[in-house]
Amino acid sequence: MKLLKVAALVFVMCIMTTGCDTSSDLPENLLDDNIIYDKGNNELYTFINKSLDGTTLVLPDNSSEVGQINKVDSNIIAFQKRQDVNLKINKVGFVLISKNDDGYTLEDSYLEEGEEIEYASFYDLNNDGSDEVILLINNKSVTTMNVYSIKNNKVTRISKIKPTWLDDYKKYTQMKIKIGFIDNDLKLDILMMNYDNSSGEMYATMLNYSNNNELSTTDAIKIPNVKNLNDLYLVIGKVYNNKKGVILSMPTLKENGYATQILFMKDNKLKKVFNDDDLIFNSYYVPVRDENKDGILDIPVLNNNMIENFASNSKPSALVSWRKWNNKTGKDADTIFISQVYYNYKNNFKFLVPDTLANKLYIQKSIEGDTPYYIFYYYDKSSKEPLELFQIGISAKNLVEDAKASPKMDSILAETDNNYYQLVVRNKDTFKKYDLTLENMKEYFSIIYE
C-alpha cells in the first residue's frame, strides 16, 4: 500500500498571514524561496478566492504537514471555513479543484459543521489507488475523524468516526491520530487516541479500512495519567529488530513531566509494553530517535541529576542515556543501555560518554574571565571525593584575536566560526587511568549544529 505524496502550494499570502515555514521539507515547497511573486501560483490563489463562495481559506492546526492549499495527486485541495454570525454555526471543509490546459475548474466542495480543522492529511487508506482526505474536526469541543473519497472529481464522505466502541464514549471528547505502517502487514494503520479531559484517561485503538471502506478496530488499550493530547508525541518505527510499533511520549498529569510507553501489534491485538506504574519518566520532553543508526528507535532517559545546579524547567544542557526495549512486556519489560551522551545546547557541543564512565560522571560549570569551562568529574558510590578527569572550555575567537594570543589549552577538540573548544587536563595520570587520550576525546566530542 503506498503512502500518497502530499505537496503544499505555498503562497506569498500564506507567508504574510499564517506564518508558514516555507523552508520545511514537508510538505514540498513549490515556491522558490528567492521568488516573491509567482504568476502561476498567483492565478491559482485568485481563482480559489473567487471560488470560496462566502468562505475563507483556513490553515489546519498541523500546519507543519499541510498548507491552506495542497496538491494531492492530480487535484488541488484548499481548506475553507464558513462563519454564520446570525445562526452561530460554523462550518469547515475543503474545495476540490482540477487543472487542465484551459486553466482551473472548481469540481466540488464539502463542508462539515465545526469550528476548526485540528488535523488534515491525505492517505490511500483503502488501497484503491486514490487519495482519501482525513480531517479531525472540532465542533463544540468534540473532535471527530472524517474521511472523504474523491472519485470522478466528486467528494463523498466515507465515514464520520466517534469512539463508539468505548464505554461511555461521549466523555472522550478529544482525539489525536497517527497514520502509518505500524506493524509488518503492509496495511496502512490509523492509531487513534481518545481522551477524557476530566479524568486524564486516554484510550488507544488501531483502525483499518478494507477495500470496500469497511472500518475495523482493535480492542482499545487504556492509558491513565495523561495531561493532554496537544503535547503528546507519537513516533512510528522499529521498536525491536524486525518488530514495528509506536513510541508514545506522554505529558503526565500527576508528575508534571513526560512518560514513555510502547505500543505494538500481536495476534491482531494492540499491546502495550510497560505496566502503567513502571513507565520511563523524564522531567521534560526529549524526542525518541535512532541514536546509534541501527534502524531501531531508541528511548532517551534523562540523567540530569549528574549536572550541577540543573533546574527541571531550564534546558541549557542534558545528560541522556539512550536505551532500547528488551522485547518483553509487563513485569519483565525493561530497556537495554546503548550509550550516554552529554548535550550542551547553550554552547553547541556534545560528548559521547565512554561506556566505562557511563553513569559515573558529574559535570560542573566554572567561568574564568569570559571563558566558560565544563569540568567532568569521575564519581561513583565507592569514591569519597569526585576525581577531576578533564575540562572543556569554550573561547570566543574574537576575544582570542583581541588578546593576540592563542587560547590556553592542551589541545583543540574542535572549532566553529565563532569558538574554539578546548580540552584542559589538570591531572594527566588520572586522565590516562580511565583510558582517555587526545585521539579518543576528539572522537567522543562533536559539534551539535555545524
GROMACS .gro file of C-alpha atoms in nm:
model
  450
    1MET     CA    1   0.000   0.000   0.000
    2LYS     CA    2   0.154   0.326  -0.098
    3LEU     CA    3   0.178   0.636   0.115
    4LEU     CA    4   0.050   0.917  -0.101
    5LYS     CA    5   0.265   1.216  -0.167
    6VAL     CA    6   0.133   1.548  -0.047
    7ALA     CA    7   0.264   1.873  -0.184
    8ALA     CA    8   0.155   2.203  -0.032
    9LEU     CA    9   0.138   2.510  -0.250
   10VAL     CA   10   0.293   2.789  -0.051
   11PHE     CA   11   0.197   3.142  -0.139
   12VAL     CA   12   0.316   3.489  -0.054
   13MET     CA   13  -0.021   3.542   0.114
   14CYS     CA   14   0.042   3.237   0.331
   15ILE     CA   15   0.375   3.380   0.438
   16MET     CA   16   0.222   3.714   0.534
   17THR     CA   17  -0.090   3.590   0.709
   18THR     CA   18  -0.028   3.244   0.852
   19GLY     CA   19   0.336   3.223   0.949
   20CYS     CA   20   0.403   2.921   0.725
   21ASP     CA   21   0.759   2.796   0.725
   22THR     CA   22   0.848   2.770   0.359
   23SER     CA   23   1.185   2.614   0.437
   24SER     CA   24   1.026   2.292   0.556
   25ASP     CA   25   1.083   1.977   0.354
   26LEU     CA   26   0.736   1.851   0.441
   27PRO     CA   27   0.522   1.935   0.256
   28GLU     CA   28   0.716   2.009  -0.063
   29ASN     CA   29   0.769   2.378  -0.116
   30LEU     CA   30   0.668   2.453  -0.475
   31LEU     CA   31   0.760   2.820  -0.449
   32ASP     CA   32   1.127   2.912  -0.491
   33ASP     CA   33   1.247   3.086  -0.175
   34ASN     CA   34   1.404   3.362  -0.385
   35ILE     CA   35   1.084   3.444  -0.574
   36ILE     CA   36   0.844   3.691  -0.415
   37TYR     CA   37   0.590   3.674  -0.698
   38ASP     CA   38   0.490   3.368  -0.897
   39LYS     CA   39   0.238   3.413  -1.177
   40GLY     CA   40   0.107   3.055  -1.175
   41ASN     CA   41   0.055   3.043  -0.801
   42ASN     CA   42  -0.098   3.390  -0.801
   43GLU     CA   43  -0.351   3.282  -1.066
   44LEU     CA   44  -0.444   2.976  -0.861
   45TYR     CA   45  -0.479   3.180  -0.544
   46THR     CA   46  -0.701   3.431  -0.724
   47PHE     CA   47  -0.915   3.151  -0.868
   48ILE     CA   48  -0.958   2.988  -0.526
   49ASN     CA   49  -1.059   3.315  -0.365
   50LYS     CA   50  -1.329   3.361  -0.630
   51SER     CA   51  -1.449   3.003  -0.576
   52LEU     CA   52  -1.484   3.009  -0.199
   53ASP     CA   53  -1.847   3.126  -0.212
   54GLY     CA   54  -1.872   3.303   0.121
   55THR     CA   55  -1.598   3.104   0.291
   56THR     CA   56  -1.237   3.190   0.370
   57LEU     CA   57  -0.916   2.993   0.344
   58VAL     CA   58  -0.818   2.822   0.668
   59LEU     CA   59  -0.499   2.653   0.783
   60PRO     CA   60  -0.532   2.323   0.975
   61ASP     CA   61  -0.359   2.305   1.311
   62ASN     CA   62  -0.094   2.061   1.181
   63SER     CA   63   0.048   2.335   0.961
   64SER     CA   64   0.393   2.172   0.951
   65GLU     CA   65   0.241   1.889   0.744
   66VAL     CA   66  -0.015   2.062   0.522
   67GLY     CA   67  -0.091   2.408   0.390
   68GLN     CA   68  -0.404   2.605   0.315
   69ILE     CA   69  -0.374   2.489  -0.046
   70ASN     CA   70  -0.239   2.144  -0.127
   71LYS     CA   71  -0.161   1.943  -0.438
   72VAL     CA   72  -0.287   1.586  -0.393
   73ASP     CA   73  -0.211   1.364  -0.690
   74SER     CA   74  -0.378   1.539  -0.987
   75ASN     CA   75  -0.609   1.754  -0.775
   76ILE     CA   76  -0.578   2.070  -0.570
   77ILE     CA   77  -0.745   2.086  -0.230
   78ALA     CA   78  -0.795   2.411  -0.040
   79PHE     CA   79  -0.928   2.414   0.315
   80GLN     CA   80  -1.211   2.653   0.391
   81LYS     CA   81  -1.426   2.786   0.674
   82ARG     CA   82  -1.769   2.947   0.676
   83GLN     CA   83  -1.888   3.156   0.970
   84ASP     CA   84  -2.255   3.240   1.015
   85VAL     CA   85  -2.270   3.508   1.283
   86ASN     CA   86  -2.650   3.520   1.292
   87LEU     CA   87  -2.707   3.145   1.329
   88LYS     CA   88  -2.387   3.098   1.533
   89ILE     CA   89  -2.299   2.799   1.316
   90ASN     CA   90  -1.951   2.748   1.176
   91LYS     CA   91  -1.855   2.502   0.907
   92VAL     CA   92  -1.516   2.381   0.785
   93GLY     CA   93  -1.412   2.165   0.492
   94PHE     CA   94  -1.240   2.194   0.158
   95VAL     CA   95  -1.285   2.272  -0.210
   96LEU     CA   96  -1.168   2.039  -0.488
   97ILE     CA   97  -1.004   2.199  -0.792
   98SER     CA   98  -0.867   2.045  -1.110
   99LYS     CA   99  -0.629   2.193  -1.364
  100ASN     CA  100  -0.603   2.145  -1.739
  101ASP     CA  101  -0.467   2.337  -2.035
  102ASP     CA  102  -0.757   2.581  -2.018
  103GLY     CA  103  -0.695   2.669  -1.654
  104TYR     CA  104  -0.856   2.578  -1.323
  105THR     CA  105  -1.201   2.427  -1.260
  106LEU     CA  106  -1.394   2.409  -0.934
  107GLU     CA  107  -1.510   2.048  -0.921
  108ASP     CA  108  -1.671   2.008  -0.579
  109SER     CA  109  -1.666   2.118  -0.216
  110TYR     CA  110  -1.764   1.976   0.121
  111LEU     CA  111  -1.844   2.148   0.450
  112GLU     CA  112  -1.898   1.998   0.795
  113GLU     CA  113  -2.029   2.175   1.100
  114GLY     CA  114  -1.729   2.267   1.313
  115GLU     CA  115  -1.507   2.542   1.448
  116GLU     CA  116  -1.164   2.425   1.334
  117ILE     CA  117  -0.967   2.159   1.149
  118GLU     CA  118  -0.734   2.016   1.411
  119TYR     CA  119  -0.562   1.780   1.169
  120ALA     CA  120  -0.560   1.715   0.795
  121SER     CA  121  -0.378   1.459   0.583
  122PHE     CA  122  -0.404   1.261   0.261
  123TYR     CA  123  -0.352   0.883   0.251
  124ASP     CA  124  -0.473   0.587   0.049
  125LEU     CA  125  -0.643   0.419   0.344
  126ASN     CA  126  -0.835   0.155   0.146
  127ASN     CA  127  -0.565   0.074  -0.109
  128ASP     CA  128  -0.780   0.173  -0.408
  129GLY     CA  129  -0.513   0.387  -0.570
  130SER     CA  130  -0.688   0.714  -0.488
  131ASP     CA  131  -0.641   0.968  -0.217
  132GLU     CA  132  -0.861   0.988   0.087
  133VAL     CA  133  -0.885   1.316   0.275
  134ILE     CA  134  -0.868   1.273   0.653
  135LEU     CA  135  -0.984   1.557   0.877
  136LEU     CA  136  -1.014   1.585   1.254
  137ILE     CA  137  -1.286   1.844   1.305
  138ASN     CA  138  -1.361   2.010   1.636
  139ASN     CA  139  -1.726   2.106   1.681
  140LYS     CA  140  -1.849   2.238   2.015
  141SER     CA  141  -1.540   2.097   2.192
  142VAL     CA  142  -1.591   1.747   2.049
  143THR     CA  143  -1.349   1.610   1.790
  144THR     CA  144  -1.445   1.356   1.524
  145MET     CA  145  -1.250   1.193   1.241
  146ASN     CA  146  -1.398   1.246   0.896
  147VAL     CA  147  -1.277   1.053   0.591
  148TYR     CA  148  -1.362   1.154   0.233
  149SER     CA  149  -1.303   0.985  -0.100
  150ILE     CA  150  -1.252   1.162  -0.431
  151LYS     CA  151  -1.392   0.977  -0.733
  152ASN     CA  152  -1.457   1.131  -1.074
  153ASN     CA  153  -1.391   1.476  -0.927
  154LYS     CA  154  -1.667   1.432  -0.667
  155VAL     CA  155  -1.624   1.434  -0.290
  156THR     CA  156  -1.802   1.169  -0.082
  157ARG     CA  157  -1.776   1.127   0.291
  158ILE     CA  158  -1.685   0.766   0.369
  159SER     CA  159  -1.725   0.788   0.743
  160LYS     CA  160  -1.757   1.014   1.044
  161ILE     CA  161  -1.594   0.841   1.338
  162LYS     CA  162  -1.661   0.878   1.707
  163PRO     CA  163  -1.514   0.624   1.954
  164THR     CA  164  -1.843   0.441   1.997
  165TRP     CA  165  -1.658   0.118   2.082
  166LEU     CA  166  -1.563   0.270   2.420
  167ASP     CA  167  -1.792   0.251   2.721
  168ASP     CA  168  -1.939   0.594   2.794
  169TYR     CA  169  -1.764   0.716   2.478
  170LYS     CA  170  -1.919   1.063   2.483
  171LYS     CA  171  -1.684   1.175   2.760
  172TYR     CA  172  -1.382   1.107   2.537
  173THR     CA  173  -1.421   1.432   2.351
  174GLN     CA  174  -1.062   1.487   2.238
  175MET     CA  175  -0.888   1.292   1.963
  176LYS     CA  176  -0.546   1.253   1.807
  177ILE     CA  177  -0.434   1.019   1.529
  178LYS     CA  178  -0.112   0.889   1.375
  179ILE     CA  179  -0.120   0.722   1.034
  180GLY     CA  180   0.148   0.489   0.903
  181PHE     CA  181   0.264   0.129   0.873
  182ILE     CA  182   0.260   0.040   1.240
  183ASP     CA  183   0.307  -0.335   1.201
  184ASN     CA  184   0.452  -0.558   0.928
  185ASP     CA  185   0.130  -0.649   0.743
  186LEU     CA  186   0.180  -0.381   0.474
  187LYS     CA  187  -0.158  -0.227   0.558
  188LEU     CA  188  -0.184   0.141   0.636
  189ASP     CA  189  -0.289   0.182   1.000
  190ILE     CA  190  -0.457   0.458   1.198
  191LEU     CA  191  -0.364   0.481   1.566
  192MET     CA  192  -0.641   0.678   1.735
  193MET     CA  193  -0.608   0.830   2.081
  194ASN     CA  194  -0.932   0.930   2.258
  195TYR     CA  195  -0.904   1.142   2.570
  196ASP     CA  196  -1.122   1.236   2.866
  197ASN     CA  197  -1.005   1.575   2.988
  198SER     CA  198  -1.178   1.547   3.325
  199SER     CA  199  -1.000   1.227   3.433
  200GLY     CA  200  -0.677   1.233   3.232
  201GLU     CA  201  -0.771   0.893   3.091
  202MET     CA  202  -0.679   0.803   2.734
  203TYR     CA  203  -0.761   0.505   2.512
  204ALA     CA  204  -0.554   0.387   2.216
  205THR     CA  205  -0.718   0.195   1.930
  206MET     CA  206  -0.588   0.072   1.594
  207LEU     CA  207  -0.818   0.128   1.294
  208ASN     CA  208  -0.805  -0.009   0.938
  209TYR     CA  209  -1.014   0.037   0.625
  210SER     CA  210  -1.087  -0.252   0.390
  211ASN     CA  211  -1.101  -0.221   0.010
  212ASN     CA  212  -1.476  -0.154   0.031
  213ASN     CA  213  -1.434   0.110   0.304
  214GLU     CA  214  -1.542  -0.109   0.595
  215LEU     CA  215  -1.382   0.004   0.919
  216SER     CA  216  -1.229  -0.243   1.165
  217THR     CA  217  -1.096  -0.165   1.512
  218THR     CA  218  -0.880  -0.347   1.763
  219ASP     CA  219  -0.957  -0.369   2.133
  220ALA     CA  220  -0.882  -0.036   2.298
  221ILE     CA  221  -0.597  -0.001   2.547
  222LYS     CA  222  -0.642   0.222   2.850
  223ILE     CA  223  -0.361   0.465   2.937
  224PRO     CA  224  -0.412   0.674   3.254
  225ASN     CA  225  -0.241   0.987   3.386
  226VAL     CA  226  -0.220   1.184   3.060
  227LYS     CA  227  -0.218   1.563   3.093
  228ASN     CA  228  -0.336   1.649   2.740
  229LEU     CA  229  -0.319   1.545   2.375
  230ASN     CA  230  -0.167   1.865   2.239
  231ASP     CA  231   0.174   1.778   2.385
  232LEU     CA  232   0.154   1.405   2.312
  233TYR     CA  233   0.417   1.277   2.066
  234LEU     CA  234   0.376   0.958   1.861
  235VAL     CA  235   0.664   0.806   1.664
  236ILE     CA  236   0.622   0.505   1.433
  237GLY     CA  237   0.918   0.280   1.359
  238LYS     CA  238   1.107  -0.034   1.451
  239VAL     CA  239   1.099  -0.088   1.825
  240TYR     CA  240   1.290  -0.419   1.829
  241ASN     CA  241   1.478  -0.592   1.547
  242ASN     CA  242   1.208  -0.654   1.282
  243LYS     CA  243   0.918  -0.557   1.509
  244LYS     CA  244   0.741  -0.229   1.436
  245GLY     CA  245   0.537  -0.022   1.677
  246VAL     CA  246   0.471   0.324   1.817
  247ILE     CA  247   0.658   0.501   2.095
  248LEU     CA  248   0.444   0.743   2.295
  249SER     CA  249   0.595   1.039   2.479
  250MET     CA  250   0.310   1.147   2.707
  251PRO     CA  251   0.278   1.457   2.926
  252THR     CA  252   0.181   1.331   3.270
  253LEU     CA  253  -0.091   1.473   3.488
  254LYS     CA  254   0.046   1.388   3.833
  255GLU     CA  255   0.423   1.427   3.800
  256ASN     CA  256   0.424   1.717   3.551
  257GLY     CA  257   0.677   1.555   3.319
  258TYR     CA  258   0.687   1.302   3.034
  259ALA     CA  259   0.635   0.926   3.043
  260THR     CA  260   0.728   0.676   2.771
  261GLN     CA  261   0.511   0.385   2.655
  262ILE     CA  262   0.545   0.148   2.357
  263LEU     CA  263   0.251   0.003   2.161
  264PHE     CA  264   0.272  -0.281   1.908
  265MET     CA  265   0.050  -0.535   1.737
  266LYS     CA  266   0.049  -0.905   1.825
  267ASP     CA  267  -0.207  -1.163   1.707
  268ASN     CA  268  -0.417  -0.879   1.562
  269LYS     CA  269  -0.436  -0.712   1.903
  270LEU     CA  270  -0.286  -0.386   2.019
  271LYS     CA  271  -0.046  -0.440   2.311
  272LYS     CA  272   0.138  -0.208   2.546
  273VAL     CA  273   0.487  -0.286   2.672
  274PHE     CA  274   0.515  -0.130   3.017
  275ASN     CA  275   0.281  -0.155   3.313
  276ASP     CA  276   0.125   0.181   3.394
  277ASP     CA  277   0.327   0.211   3.717
  278ASP     CA  278   0.659   0.123   3.551
  279LEU     CA  279   0.687   0.382   3.275
  280ILE     CA  280   1.011   0.559   3.190
  281PHE     CA  281   0.982   0.914   3.324
  282ASN     CA  282   1.163   1.234   3.222
  283SER     CA  283   1.120   1.581   3.366
  284TYR     CA  284   1.062   1.722   3.016
  285TYR     CA  285   1.013   1.600   2.659
  286VAL     CA  286   1.313   1.450   2.481
  287PRO     CA  287   1.244   1.316   2.128
  288VAL     CA  288   1.298   0.946   2.062
  289ARG     CA  289   1.528   0.865   1.772
  290ASP     CA  290   1.761   0.607   1.627
  291GLU     CA  291   2.067   0.728   1.817
  292ASN     CA  292   2.311   0.454   1.710
  293LYS     CA  293   2.182   0.430   1.349
  294ASP     CA  294   2.087   0.061   1.365
  295GLY     CA  295   1.734   0.116   1.234
  296ILE     CA  296   1.566   0.074   1.575
  297LEU     CA  297   1.413   0.359   1.774
  298ASP     CA  298   1.596   0.439   2.097
  299ILE     CA  299   1.442   0.576   2.417
  300PRO     CA  300   1.601   0.873   2.598
  301VAL     CA  301   1.637   0.872   2.977
  302LEU     CA  302   1.748   1.196   3.142
  303ASN     CA  303   2.032   1.176   3.398
  304ASN     CA  304   2.037   1.547   3.476
  305ASN     CA  305   2.091   1.489   3.848
  306MET     CA  306   2.457   1.446   3.745
  307ILE     CA  307   2.474   1.807   3.624
  308GLU     CA  308   2.541   2.071   3.888
  309ASN     CA  309   2.259   2.320   3.956
  310PHE     CA  310   2.034   2.170   3.693
  311ALA     CA  311   1.677   2.306   3.700
  312SER     CA  312   1.397   2.097   3.552
  313ASN     CA  313   1.245   2.400   3.379
  314SER     CA  314   1.575   2.504   3.220
  315LYS     CA  315   1.742   2.307   2.943
  316PRO     CA  316   2.085   2.458   2.865
  317SER     CA  317   2.236   2.109   2.884
  318ALA     CA  318   2.132   1.748   2.932
  319LEU     CA  319   2.291   1.414   3.015
  320VAL     CA  320   2.092   1.148   2.830
  321SER     CA  321   2.116   0.770   2.845
  322TRP     CA  322   1.991   0.608   2.526
  323ARG     CA  323   1.822   0.274   2.574
  324LYS     CA  324   1.624   0.023   2.371
  325TRP     CA  325   1.340  -0.213   2.454
  326ASN     CA  326   1.425  -0.571   2.560
  327ASN     CA  327   1.127  -0.721   2.367
  328LYS     CA  328   0.940  -0.822   2.684
  329THR     CA  329   0.614  -0.693   2.829
  330GLY     CA  330   0.454  -0.635   3.167
  331LYS     CA  331   0.668  -0.703   3.474
  332ASP     CA  332   0.951  -0.836   3.253
  333ALA     CA  333   0.965  -0.528   3.031
  334ASP     CA  334   1.285  -0.330   3.055
  335THR     CA  335   1.530  -0.132   2.845
  336ILE     CA  336   1.890  -0.207   2.750
  337PHE     CA  337   2.164   0.054   2.778
  338ILE     CA  338   2.314   0.171   2.448
  339SER     CA  339   2.506   0.489   2.519
  340GLN     CA  340   2.517   0.805   2.728
  341VAL     CA  341   2.562   1.150   2.576
  342TYR     CA  342   2.613   1.491   2.735
  343TYR     CA  343   2.446   1.765   2.528
  344ASN     CA  344   2.538   2.128   2.585
  345TYR     CA  345   2.282   2.325   2.385
  346LYS     CA  346   2.394   2.664   2.509
  347ASN     CA  347   2.749   2.616   2.382
  348ASN     CA  348   2.662   2.388   2.089
  349PHE     CA  349   2.857   2.070   2.163
  350LYS     CA  350   2.800   1.714   2.275
  351PHE     CA  351   3.020   1.450   2.436
  352LEU     CA  352   2.970   1.076   2.394
  353VAL     CA  353   3.047   0.929   2.735
  354PRO     CA  354   3.275   0.622   2.714
  355ASP     CA  355   3.095   0.309   2.834
  356THR     CA  356   3.341   0.271   3.124
  357LEU     CA  357   3.238   0.615   3.253
  358ALA     CA  358   2.862   0.589   3.191
  359ASN     CA  359   2.658   0.692   3.496
  360LYS     CA  360   2.981   0.785   3.676
  361LEU     CA  361   3.029   1.142   3.555
  362TYR     CA  362   2.943   1.460   3.741
  363ILE     CA  363   2.954   1.784   3.541
  364GLN     CA  364   3.015   2.127   3.687
  365LYS     CA  365   3.038   2.467   3.521
  366SER     CA  366   3.309   2.720   3.601
  367ILE     CA  367   3.384   3.060   3.447
  368GLU     CA  368   3.728   3.218   3.420
  369GLY     CA  369   3.710   3.566   3.276
  370ASP     CA  370   3.493   3.538   2.965
  371THR     CA  371   3.557   3.167   2.916
  372PRO     CA  372   3.312   2.903   3.044
  373TYR     CA  373   3.465   2.568   3.144
  374TYR     CA  374   3.275   2.245   3.195
  375ILE     CA  375   3.453   2.021   3.444
  376PHE     CA  376   3.395   1.647   3.412
  377TYR     CA  377   3.445   1.450   3.734
  378TYR     CA  378   3.458   1.076   3.785
  379TYR     CA  379   3.227   0.981   4.071
  380ASP     CA  380   3.070   0.661   4.199
  381LYS     CA  381   2.946   0.531   4.533
  382SER     CA  382   3.286   0.389   4.631
  383SER     CA  383   3.460   0.725   4.583
  384LYS     CA  384   3.498   0.956   4.881
  385GLU     CA  385   3.559   1.255   4.658
  386PRO     CA  386   3.498   1.302   4.285
  387LEU     CA  387   3.811   1.297   4.069
  388GLU     CA  388   3.854   1.561   3.802
  389LEU     CA  389   3.912   1.394   3.465
  390PHE     CA  390   3.920   1.689   3.226
  391GLN     CA  391   3.766   2.023   3.136
  392ILE     CA  392   3.613   2.154   2.816
  393GLY     CA  393   3.646   2.530   2.770
  394ILE     CA  394   3.483   2.750   2.508
  395SER     CA  395   3.686   3.050   2.391
  396ALA     CA  396   3.528   3.309   2.165
  397LYS     CA  397   3.751   3.367   1.863
  398ASN     CA  398   3.705   3.743   1.868
  399LEU     CA  399   3.831   3.758   2.227
  400VAL     CA  400   4.130   3.543   2.139
  401GLU     CA  401   4.216   3.768   1.845
  402ASP     CA  402   4.175   4.080   2.059
  403ALA     CA  403   4.418   3.934   2.311
  404LYS     CA  404   4.659   3.845   2.027
  405ALA     CA  405   4.729   3.510   2.188
  406SER     CA  406   4.626   3.151   2.134
  407PRO     CA  407   4.378   3.011   2.385
  408LYS     CA  408   4.532   2.832   2.682
  409MET     CA  409   4.466   2.466   2.619
  410ASP     CA  410   4.625   2.127   2.599
  411SER     CA  411   4.459   2.078   2.262
  412ILE     CA  412   4.173   2.197   2.046
  413LEU     CA  413   3.890   1.944   2.019
  414ALA     CA  414   3.704   2.140   1.754
  415GLU     CA  415   3.635   2.489   1.630
  416THR     CA  416   3.347   2.674   1.467
  417ASP     CA  417   3.325   3.014   1.304
  418ASN     CA  418   3.283   3.168   1.648
  419ASN     CA  419   3.451   2.945   1.905
  420TYR     CA  420   3.744   2.725   1.997
  421TYR     CA  421   3.660   2.415   2.204
  422GLN     CA  422   3.949   2.339   2.435
  423LEU     CA  423   4.050   2.025   2.618
  424VAL     CA  424   4.216   2.103   2.950
  425VAL     CA  425   4.375   1.825   3.157
  426ARG     CA  426   4.491   1.912   3.510
  427ASN     CA  427   4.597   1.562   3.615
  428LYS     CA  428   4.735   1.355   3.329
  429ASP     CA  429   4.772   1.041   3.542
  430THR     CA  430   4.401   1.040   3.629
  431PHE     CA  431   4.317   1.119   3.267
  432LYS     CA  432   4.516   0.819   3.141
  433LYS     CA  433   4.390   0.590   3.419
  434TYR     CA  434   4.043   0.591   3.263
  435ASP     CA  435   4.174   0.524   2.910
  436LEU     CA  436   4.130   0.879   2.786
  437THR     CA  437   4.358   1.011   2.513
  438LEU     CA  438   4.364   1.313   2.288
  439GLU     CA  439   4.266   1.093   1.994
  440ASN     CA  440   3.961   0.929   2.150
  441MET     CA  441   3.850   1.257   2.310
  442LYS     CA  442   3.825   1.404   1.960
  443GLU     CA  443   3.609   1.107   1.862
  444TYR     CA  444   3.384   1.147   2.168
  445PHE     CA  445   3.345   1.524   2.114
  446SER     CA  446   3.137   1.682   1.836
  447ILE     CA  447   2.952   2.000   1.743
  448ILE     CA  448   2.572   1.977   1.758
  449TYR     CA  449   2.491   2.234   1.489
  450GLU     CA  450   2.757   2.290   1.224
   0.00000   0.00000   0.00000
